[in-house]
């Protein structure tokens, strides 16, 4: 993975820029500058390009609340047996299994996670396809509000003590206060303007504080032009 212009393939739209998390920077991160309410449901989507040579656990994002640090988190690592990247979701401190996957090909992949309190249902989608999901069996609660969402690092304390950094490129992070369904996820994957529900954090607003990562040009090229 190199610091280079980001070229994505969608049906529509343009993303202005992305972030490059270099392997030599163990403390690089981007902080989302948004006010998080208490959430009975949530969806987070991001486009990521994993460094295929980075064999350690990588944190795509971690959301920590003042009263609980491992509140909501997505992490991945390169499978040691098969040529694939495995993903796992953490909700309320419960670390689910590494089951969702995509080919470890150094290409861009669209990753979405959803969760809802009503039945504890959560899901991980990769490139518009649901790769893992389950419903909770225990009584759930809202995701705590007033938290901090960090791209590229696990928070071992609220807003700090970073571990398990991500290595690669990230762009197009968007956050909704609802649990999107598979049709809506596919719409986002295709960059279609058909999804009417606006995210409460929109990547295009670029409301981020970054440290030890580099901004790189990013564009989404219409898919049909590449056929």
PDB file of C-alpha atoms in Angstrom, residues 3-227:
ATOM      1  CA  UNK A   3       0.520   6.959  -0.589  1.00  0.00           C
ATOM      2  CA  UNK A   4      -1.228   7.485  -3.904  1.00  0.00           C
ATOM      3  CA  UNK A   5      -4.450   8.818  -5.414  1.00  0.00           C
ATOM      4  CA  UNK A   6      -7.448   6.710  -4.431  1.00  0.00           C
ATOM      5  CA  UNK A   7      -9.437   5.349  -7.382  1.00  0.00           C
ATOM      6  CA  UNK A   8     -12.787   3.802  -6.506  1.00  0.00           C
ATOM      7  CA  UNK A   9     -15.437   2.295  -8.752  1.00  0.00           C
ATOM      8  CA  UNK A  10     -19.112   3.139  -8.300  1.00  0.00           C
ATOM      9  CA  UNK A  11     -22.117   4.016 -10.372  1.00  0.00           C
ATOM     10  CA  UNK A  12     -22.246   7.660  -9.308  1.00  0.00           C
ATOM     11  CA  UNK A  13     -20.770  10.366  -7.070  1.00  0.00           C
ATOM     12  CA  UNK A  14     -17.301  11.586  -6.106  1.00  0.00           C
ATOM     13  CA  UNK A  15     -15.374  11.383  -2.843  1.00  0.00           C
ATOM     14  CA  UNK A  16     -13.078  14.344  -2.310  1.00  0.00           C
ATOM     15  CA  UNK A  17     -10.204  12.738  -0.396  1.00  0.00           C
ATOM     16  CA  UNK A  18      -9.015   9.827   1.682  1.00  0.00           C
ATOM     17  CA  UNK A  19      -6.582   9.041   4.481  1.00  0.00           C
ATOM     18  CA  UNK A  20      -3.355   7.062   4.246  1.00  0.00           C
ATOM     19  CA  UNK A  21      -2.290   5.231   7.432  1.00  0.00           C
ATOM     20  CA  UNK A  22       1.393   4.321   6.947  1.00  0.00           C
ATOM     21  CA  UNK A  23       2.954   1.273   8.535  1.00  0.00           C
ATOM     22  CA  UNK A  24       5.749   3.353  10.055  1.00  0.00           C
ATOM     23  CA  UNK A  25       3.269   5.395  12.081  1.00  0.00           C
ATOM     24  CA  UNK A  26       2.019   3.398  15.057  1.00  0.00           C
ATOM     25  CA  UNK A  27       0.028   6.322  16.470  1.00  0.00           C
ATOM     26  CA  UNK A  28      -1.740   7.631  13.358  1.00  0.00           C
ATOM     27  CA  UNK A  29      -5.454   8.241  13.736  1.00  0.00           C
ATOM     28  CA  UNK A  30      -8.398  10.367  12.652  1.00  0.00           C
ATOM     29  CA  UNK A  31     -10.949  11.555  15.199  1.00  0.00           C
ATOM     30  CA  UNK A  32     -14.542  12.078  14.074  1.00  0.00           C
ATOM     31  CA  UNK A  33     -15.698  15.484  15.288  1.00  0.00           C
ATOM     32  CA  UNK A  34     -19.363  14.692  15.809  1.00  0.00           C
ATOM     33  CA  UNK A  35     -21.718  14.732  18.760  1.00  0.00           C
ATOM     34  CA  UNK A  36     -22.919  11.197  19.415  1.00  0.00           C
ATOM     35  CA  UNK A  37     -26.344  10.779  21.008  1.00  0.00           C
ATOM     36  CA  UNK A  38     -27.406   7.661  22.867  1.00  0.00           C
ATOM     37  CA  UNK A  39     -28.073   5.246  19.995  1.00  0.00           C
ATOM     38  CA  UNK A  40     -30.741   2.505  19.935  1.00  0.00           C
ATOM     39  CA  UNK A  41     -29.442   1.626  16.464  1.00  0.00           C
ATOM     40  CA  UNK A  42     -26.471   2.553  14.297  1.00  0.00           C
ATOM     41  CA  UNK A  43     -24.865   1.900  10.922  1.00  0.00           C
ATOM     42  CA  UNK A  44     -21.267   2.679   9.969  1.00  0.00           C
ATOM     43  CA  UNK A  45     -19.963   2.371   6.415  1.00  0.00           C
ATOM     44  CA  UNK A  46     -16.420   2.906   5.174  1.00  0.00           C
ATOM     45  CA  UNK A  47     -14.269   2.086   2.155  1.00  0.00           C
ATOM     46  CA  UNK A  48     -10.936   0.560   3.114  1.00  0.00           C
ATOM     47  CA  UNK A  49      -7.834  -0.787   1.442  1.00  0.00           C
ATOM     48  CA  UNK A  50      -5.893  -3.083   3.760  1.00  0.00           C
ATOM     49  CA  UNK A  51      -2.139  -3.442   3.444  1.00  0.00           C
ATOM     50  CA  UNK A  52      -1.899  -7.151   2.505  1.00  0.00           C
ATOM     51  CA  UNK A  53       1.502  -7.442   4.204  1.00  0.00           C
ATOM     52  CA  UNK A  54       0.281  -6.215   7.586  1.00  0.00           C
ATOM     53  CA  UNK A  55      -0.370  -9.421   9.525  1.00  0.00           C
ATOM     54  CA  UNK A  56      -1.434  -7.976  12.870  1.00  0.00           C
ATOM     55  CA  UNK A  57      -4.918  -7.060  14.043  1.00  0.00           C
ATOM     56  CA  UNK A  58      -6.040  -3.765  12.496  1.00  0.00           C
ATOM     57  CA  UNK A  59      -8.701  -1.491  13.972  1.00  0.00           C
ATOM     58  CA  UNK A  60     -10.827   0.178  11.318  1.00  0.00           C
ATOM     59  CA  UNK A  61     -12.696   2.223  13.900  1.00  0.00           C
ATOM     60  CA  UNK A  62     -13.337   2.234  17.623  1.00  0.00           C
ATOM     61  CA  UNK A  63     -16.114   4.063  19.444  1.00  0.00           C
ATOM     62  CA  UNK A  64     -15.537   4.604  23.163  1.00  0.00           C
ATOM     63  CA  UNK A  65     -17.884   6.215  25.676  1.00  0.00           C
ATOM     64  CA  UNK A  66     -16.836   7.909  28.934  1.00  0.00           C
ATOM     65  CA  UNK A  67     -18.338   5.036  30.962  1.00  0.00           C
ATOM     66  CA  UNK A  68     -17.255   2.168  28.666  1.00  0.00           C
ATOM     67  CA  UNK A  69     -14.363   2.051  26.208  1.00  0.00           C
ATOM     68  CA  UNK A  70     -15.111  -1.054  24.104  1.00  0.00           C
ATOM     69  CA  UNK A  71     -18.594   0.114  23.159  1.00  0.00           C
ATOM     70  CA  UNK A  72     -18.581  -0.371  19.365  1.00  0.00           C
ATOM     71  CA  UNK A  73     -15.621  -1.391  17.238  1.00  0.00           C
ATOM     72  CA  UNK A  74     -14.689  -3.028  13.938  1.00  0.00           C
ATOM     73  CA  UNK A  75     -11.388  -4.837  13.492  1.00  0.00           C
ATOM     74  CA  UNK A  76      -9.773  -7.160  11.011  1.00  0.00           C
ATOM     75  CA  UNK A  77      -6.690  -9.210  10.305  1.00  0.00           C
ATOM     76  CA  UNK A  78      -5.108 -11.182   7.479  1.00  0.00           C
ATOM     77  CA  UNK A  79      -5.948 -14.891   7.681  1.00  0.00           C
ATOM     78  CA  UNK A  80      -2.841 -17.014   8.149  1.00  0.00           C
ATOM     79  CA  UNK A  81      -4.357 -19.951   6.231  1.00  0.00           C
ATOM     80  CA  UNK A  82      -6.418 -18.486   3.377  1.00  0.00           C
ATOM     81  CA  UNK A  83      -5.695 -15.385   1.266  1.00  0.00           C
ATOM     82  CA  UNK A  84      -8.390 -13.303   2.908  1.00  0.00           C
ATOM     83  CA  UNK A  85      -9.031 -10.578   5.473  1.00  0.00           C
ATOM     84  CA  UNK A  86     -11.340 -11.511   8.354  1.00  0.00           C
ATOM     85  CA  UNK A  87     -13.533  -8.985  10.169  1.00  0.00           C
ATOM     86  CA  UNK A  88     -15.102  -8.987  13.623  1.00  0.00           C
ATOM     87  CA  UNK A  89     -17.481  -6.607  15.380  1.00  0.00           C
ATOM     88  CA  UNK A  90     -17.413  -5.637  19.048  1.00  0.00           C
ATOM     89  CA  UNK A  91     -20.661  -4.424  20.645  1.00  0.00           C
ATOM     90  CA  UNK A  92     -20.914  -3.491  24.337  1.00  0.00           C
ATOM     91  CA  UNK A  93     -17.546  -5.159  24.890  1.00  0.00           C
ATOM     92  CA  UNK A  94     -18.606  -8.499  23.371  1.00  0.00           C
ATOM     93  CA  UNK A  95     -16.094  -9.577  20.732  1.00  0.00           C
ATOM     94  CA  UNK A  96     -17.847 -11.575  18.025  1.00  0.00           C
ATOM     95  CA  UNK A  97     -15.973 -14.134  15.942  1.00  0.00           C
ATOM     96  CA  UNK A  98     -13.829 -13.333  12.910  1.00  0.00           C
ATOM     97  CA  UNK A  99     -16.154 -14.686  10.208  1.00  0.00           C
ATOM     98  CA  UNK A 100     -16.923 -11.919   7.708  1.00  0.00           C
ATOM     99  CA  UNK A 101     -14.268 -11.909   5.003  1.00  0.00           C
ATOM    100  CA  UNK A 102     -13.020 -10.545   1.722  1.00  0.00           C
ATOM    101  CA  UNK A 103     -10.113 -11.534  -0.513  1.00  0.00           C
ATOM    102  CA  UNK A 104      -6.735 -10.172   0.586  1.00  0.00           C
ATOM    103  CA  UNK A 105      -6.080  -8.527  -2.779  1.00  0.00           C
ATOM    104  CA  UNK A 106      -4.976  -4.987  -1.802  1.00  0.00           C
ATOM    105  CA  UNK A 107      -8.074  -3.642  -3.545  1.00  0.00           C
ATOM    106  CA  UNK A 108     -10.719  -1.325  -2.172  1.00  0.00           C
ATOM    107  CA  UNK A 109     -13.624  -2.879  -0.294  1.00  0.00           C
ATOM    108  CA  UNK A 110     -16.817  -1.300   0.985  1.00  0.00           C
ATOM    109  CA  UNK A 111     -17.524  -2.387   4.557  1.00  0.00           C
ATOM    110  CA  UNK A 112     -20.691  -1.652   6.537  1.00  0.00           C
ATOM    111  CA  UNK A 113     -21.745  -2.700  10.034  1.00  0.00           C
ATOM    112  CA  UNK A 114     -25.202  -2.314  11.537  1.00  0.00           C
ATOM    113  CA  UNK A 115     -26.703  -2.922  14.986  1.00  0.00           C
ATOM    114  CA  UNK A 116     -30.072  -2.409  16.689  1.00  0.00           C
ATOM    115  CA  UNK A 117     -31.105  -2.671  20.321  1.00  0.00           C
ATOM    116  CA  UNK A 118     -34.628  -3.997  19.684  1.00  0.00           C
ATOM    117  CA  UNK A 119     -33.476  -7.554  19.017  1.00  0.00           C
ATOM    118  CA  UNK A 120     -29.713  -7.216  19.294  1.00  0.00           C
ATOM    119  CA  UNK A 121     -29.352  -7.893  15.583  1.00  0.00           C
ATOM    120  CA  UNK A 122     -26.014  -6.935  14.053  1.00  0.00           C
ATOM    121  CA  UNK A 123     -24.501  -7.522  10.636  1.00  0.00           C
ATOM    122  CA  UNK A 124     -21.305  -7.010   8.654  1.00  0.00           C
ATOM    123  CA  UNK A 125     -21.580  -6.328   4.926  1.00  0.00           C
ATOM    124  CA  UNK A 126     -18.690  -6.419   2.462  1.00  0.00           C
ATOM    125  CA  UNK A 127     -19.118  -4.966  -1.020  1.00  0.00           C
ATOM    126  CA  UNK A 128     -22.895  -4.950  -0.596  1.00  0.00           C
ATOM    127  CA  UNK A 129     -23.154  -8.593   0.551  1.00  0.00           C
ATOM    128  CA  UNK A 130     -23.935  -9.684   4.112  1.00  0.00           C
ATOM    129  CA  UNK A 131     -20.986 -11.744   5.328  1.00  0.00           C
ATOM    130  CA  UNK A 132     -21.907 -12.265   8.982  1.00  0.00           C
ATOM    131  CA  UNK A 133     -24.832 -11.525  11.291  1.00  0.00           C
ATOM    132  CA  UNK A 134     -26.570 -12.643  14.472  1.00  0.00           C
ATOM    133  CA  UNK A 135     -29.265 -11.573  16.912  1.00  0.00           C
ATOM    134  CA  UNK A 136     -28.564 -10.962  20.564  1.00  0.00           C
ATOM    135  CA  UNK A 137     -29.947 -13.345  23.165  1.00  0.00           C
ATOM    136  CA  UNK A 138     -29.480 -11.083  26.175  1.00  0.00           C
ATOM    137  CA  UNK A 139     -31.269  -7.868  27.128  1.00  0.00           C
ATOM    138  CA  UNK A 140     -29.547  -5.018  25.329  1.00  0.00           C
ATOM    139  CA  UNK A 141     -29.228  -1.274  25.885  1.00  0.00           C
ATOM    140  CA  UNK A 142     -28.507   1.789  23.801  1.00  0.00           C
ATOM    141  CA  UNK A 143     -24.974   2.500  22.693  1.00  0.00           C
ATOM    142  CA  UNK A 144     -23.803   5.127  25.152  1.00  0.00           C
ATOM    143  CA  UNK A 145     -23.727   8.703  23.913  1.00  0.00           C
ATOM    144  CA  UNK A 146     -21.087  11.444  24.259  1.00  0.00           C
ATOM    145  CA  UNK A 147     -18.411   9.137  22.946  1.00  0.00           C
ATOM    146  CA  UNK A 148     -15.379   9.426  20.672  1.00  0.00           C
ATOM    147  CA  UNK A 149     -15.009   7.610  17.360  1.00  0.00           C
ATOM    148  CA  UNK A 150     -11.443   7.058  16.187  1.00  0.00           C
ATOM    149  CA  UNK A 151     -10.448   5.786  12.762  1.00  0.00           C
ATOM    150  CA  UNK A 152      -7.407   3.531  12.639  1.00  0.00           C
ATOM    151  CA  UNK A 153      -6.858   2.783  16.338  1.00  0.00           C
ATOM    152  CA  UNK A 154      -8.294   0.829  19.255  1.00  0.00           C
ATOM    153  CA  UNK A 155      -8.914   3.002  22.328  1.00  0.00           C
ATOM    154  CA  UNK A 156      -7.751   1.260  25.493  1.00  0.00           C
ATOM    155  CA  UNK A 157      -8.896   4.324  27.412  1.00  0.00           C
ATOM    156  CA  UNK A 158     -11.407   7.014  26.519  1.00  0.00           C
ATOM    157  CA  UNK A 159      -9.842   8.870  23.593  1.00  0.00           C
ATOM    158  CA  UNK A 160      -6.327   7.489  24.107  1.00  0.00           C
ATOM    159  CA  UNK A 161      -3.900   4.645  24.864  1.00  0.00           C
ATOM    160  CA  UNK A 162      -4.102   3.563  21.242  1.00  0.00           C
ATOM    161  CA  UNK A 163      -3.289  -0.002  20.147  1.00  0.00           C
ATOM    162  CA  UNK A 164      -3.712  -2.272  17.120  1.00  0.00           C
ATOM    163  CA  UNK A 165      -3.361   0.372  14.387  1.00  0.00           C
ATOM    164  CA  UNK A 166      -4.815   0.088  10.910  1.00  0.00           C
ATOM    165  CA  UNK A 167      -2.387   0.106   7.959  1.00  0.00           C
ATOM    166  CA  UNK A 168      -3.678   1.131   4.543  1.00  0.00           C
ATOM    167  CA  UNK A 169      -6.153   3.659   3.145  1.00  0.00           C
ATOM    168  CA  UNK A 170      -9.599   4.735   4.341  1.00  0.00           C
ATOM    169  CA  UNK A 171     -12.233   6.956   2.757  1.00  0.00           C
ATOM    170  CA  UNK A 172     -15.998   7.553   2.609  1.00  0.00           C
ATOM    171  CA  UNK A 173     -16.852   7.035   6.297  1.00  0.00           C
ATOM    172  CA  UNK A 174     -20.520   7.707   6.985  1.00  0.00           C
ATOM    173  CA  UNK A 175     -22.568   7.091  10.135  1.00  0.00           C
ATOM    174  CA  UNK A 176     -26.344   6.750  10.503  1.00  0.00           C
ATOM    175  CA  UNK A 177     -28.505   6.602  13.629  1.00  0.00           C
ATOM    176  CA  UNK A 178     -30.570   3.750  12.159  1.00  0.00           C
ATOM    177  CA  UNK A 179     -29.896   0.134  11.260  1.00  0.00           C
ATOM    178  CA  UNK A 180     -29.736   0.044   7.462  1.00  0.00           C
ATOM    179  CA  UNK A 181     -31.092  -3.029   5.684  1.00  0.00           C
ATOM    180  CA  UNK A 182     -29.373  -5.002   2.939  1.00  0.00           C
ATOM    181  CA  UNK A 183     -31.083  -3.088   0.120  1.00  0.00           C
ATOM    182  CA  UNK A 184     -29.956   0.225   1.594  1.00  0.00           C
ATOM    183  CA  UNK A 185     -26.426  -1.104   2.050  1.00  0.00           C
ATOM    184  CA  UNK A 186     -26.331  -2.133  -1.604  1.00  0.00           C
ATOM    185  CA  UNK A 187     -27.499   1.354  -2.581  1.00  0.00           C
ATOM    186  CA  UNK A 188     -24.625   2.897  -0.622  1.00  0.00           C
ATOM    187  CA  UNK A 189     -22.129   0.418  -2.065  1.00  0.00           C
ATOM    188  CA  UNK A 190     -23.187   1.444  -5.579  1.00  0.00           C
ATOM    189  CA  UNK A 191     -22.909   5.138  -4.616  1.00  0.00           C
ATOM    190  CA  UNK A 192     -26.513   5.558  -5.721  1.00  0.00           C
ATOM    191  CA  UNK A 193     -28.307   8.762  -4.671  1.00  0.00           C
ATOM    192  CA  UNK A 194     -31.475   6.721  -4.052  1.00  0.00           C
ATOM    193  CA  UNK A 195     -30.853   6.457  -0.283  1.00  0.00           C
ATOM    194  CA  UNK A 196     -32.800   9.372   1.175  1.00  0.00           C
ATOM    195  CA  UNK A 197     -31.787   8.985   4.819  1.00  0.00           C
ATOM    196  CA  UNK A 198     -28.836  11.282   5.407  1.00  0.00           C
ATOM    197  CA  UNK A 199     -25.998  10.240   7.737  1.00  0.00           C
ATOM    198  CA  UNK A 200     -25.452  12.286  10.875  1.00  0.00           C
ATOM    199  CA  UNK A 201     -21.746  12.129  10.085  1.00  0.00           C
ATOM    200  CA  UNK A 202     -20.994  12.693   6.413  1.00  0.00           C
ATOM    201  CA  UNK A 203     -17.492  12.134   5.010  1.00  0.00           C
ATOM    202  CA  UNK A 204     -17.956  14.984   2.559  1.00  0.00           C
ATOM    203  CA  UNK A 205     -18.086  17.440   5.453  1.00  0.00           C
ATOM    204  CA  UNK A 206     -14.492  16.435   6.331  1.00  0.00           C
ATOM    205  CA  UNK A 207     -15.100  17.160  10.010  1.00  0.00           C
ATOM    206  CA  UNK A 208     -12.051  15.238  11.243  1.00  0.00           C
ATOM    207  CA  UNK A 209      -8.986  15.837  13.372  1.00  0.00           C
ATOM    208  CA  UNK A 210      -6.044  13.834  12.015  1.00  0.00           C
ATOM    209  CA  UNK A 211      -2.682  12.925  13.509  1.00  0.00           C
ATOM    210  CA  UNK A 212       0.262  11.182  11.802  1.00  0.00           C
ATOM    211  CA  UNK A 213      -1.816  10.186   8.770  1.00  0.00           C
ATOM    212  CA  UNK A 214      -1.737  11.740   5.318  1.00  0.00           C
ATOM    213  CA  UNK A 215      -4.552  13.060   3.202  1.00  0.00           C
ATOM    214  CA  UNK A 216      -4.518  11.708  -0.342  1.00  0.00           C
ATOM    215  CA  UNK A 217      -6.648  12.591  -3.379  1.00  0.00           C
ATOM    216  CA  UNK A 218      -9.621  10.290  -3.876  1.00  0.00           C
ATOM    217  CA  UNK A 219     -12.141   9.966  -6.647  1.00  0.00           C
ATOM    218  CA  UNK A 220     -14.931   7.591  -7.509  1.00  0.00           C
ATOM    219  CA  UNK A 221     -14.963   6.702 -11.194  1.00  0.00           C
ATOM    220  CA  UNK A 222     -18.241   5.581 -12.796  1.00  0.00           C
ATOM    221  CA  UNK A 223     -18.160   1.785 -13.023  1.00  0.00           C
ATOM    222  CA  UNK A 224     -19.695   1.644 -16.468  1.00  0.00           C
ATOM    223  CA  UNK A 225     -16.796   3.563 -17.967  1.00  0.00           C
ATOM    224  CA  UNK A 226     -14.498   0.688 -17.002  1.00  0.00           C
ATOM    225  CA  UNK A 227     -16.481  -2.064 -18.679  1.00  0.00           C
TER     226      UNK A 227
END
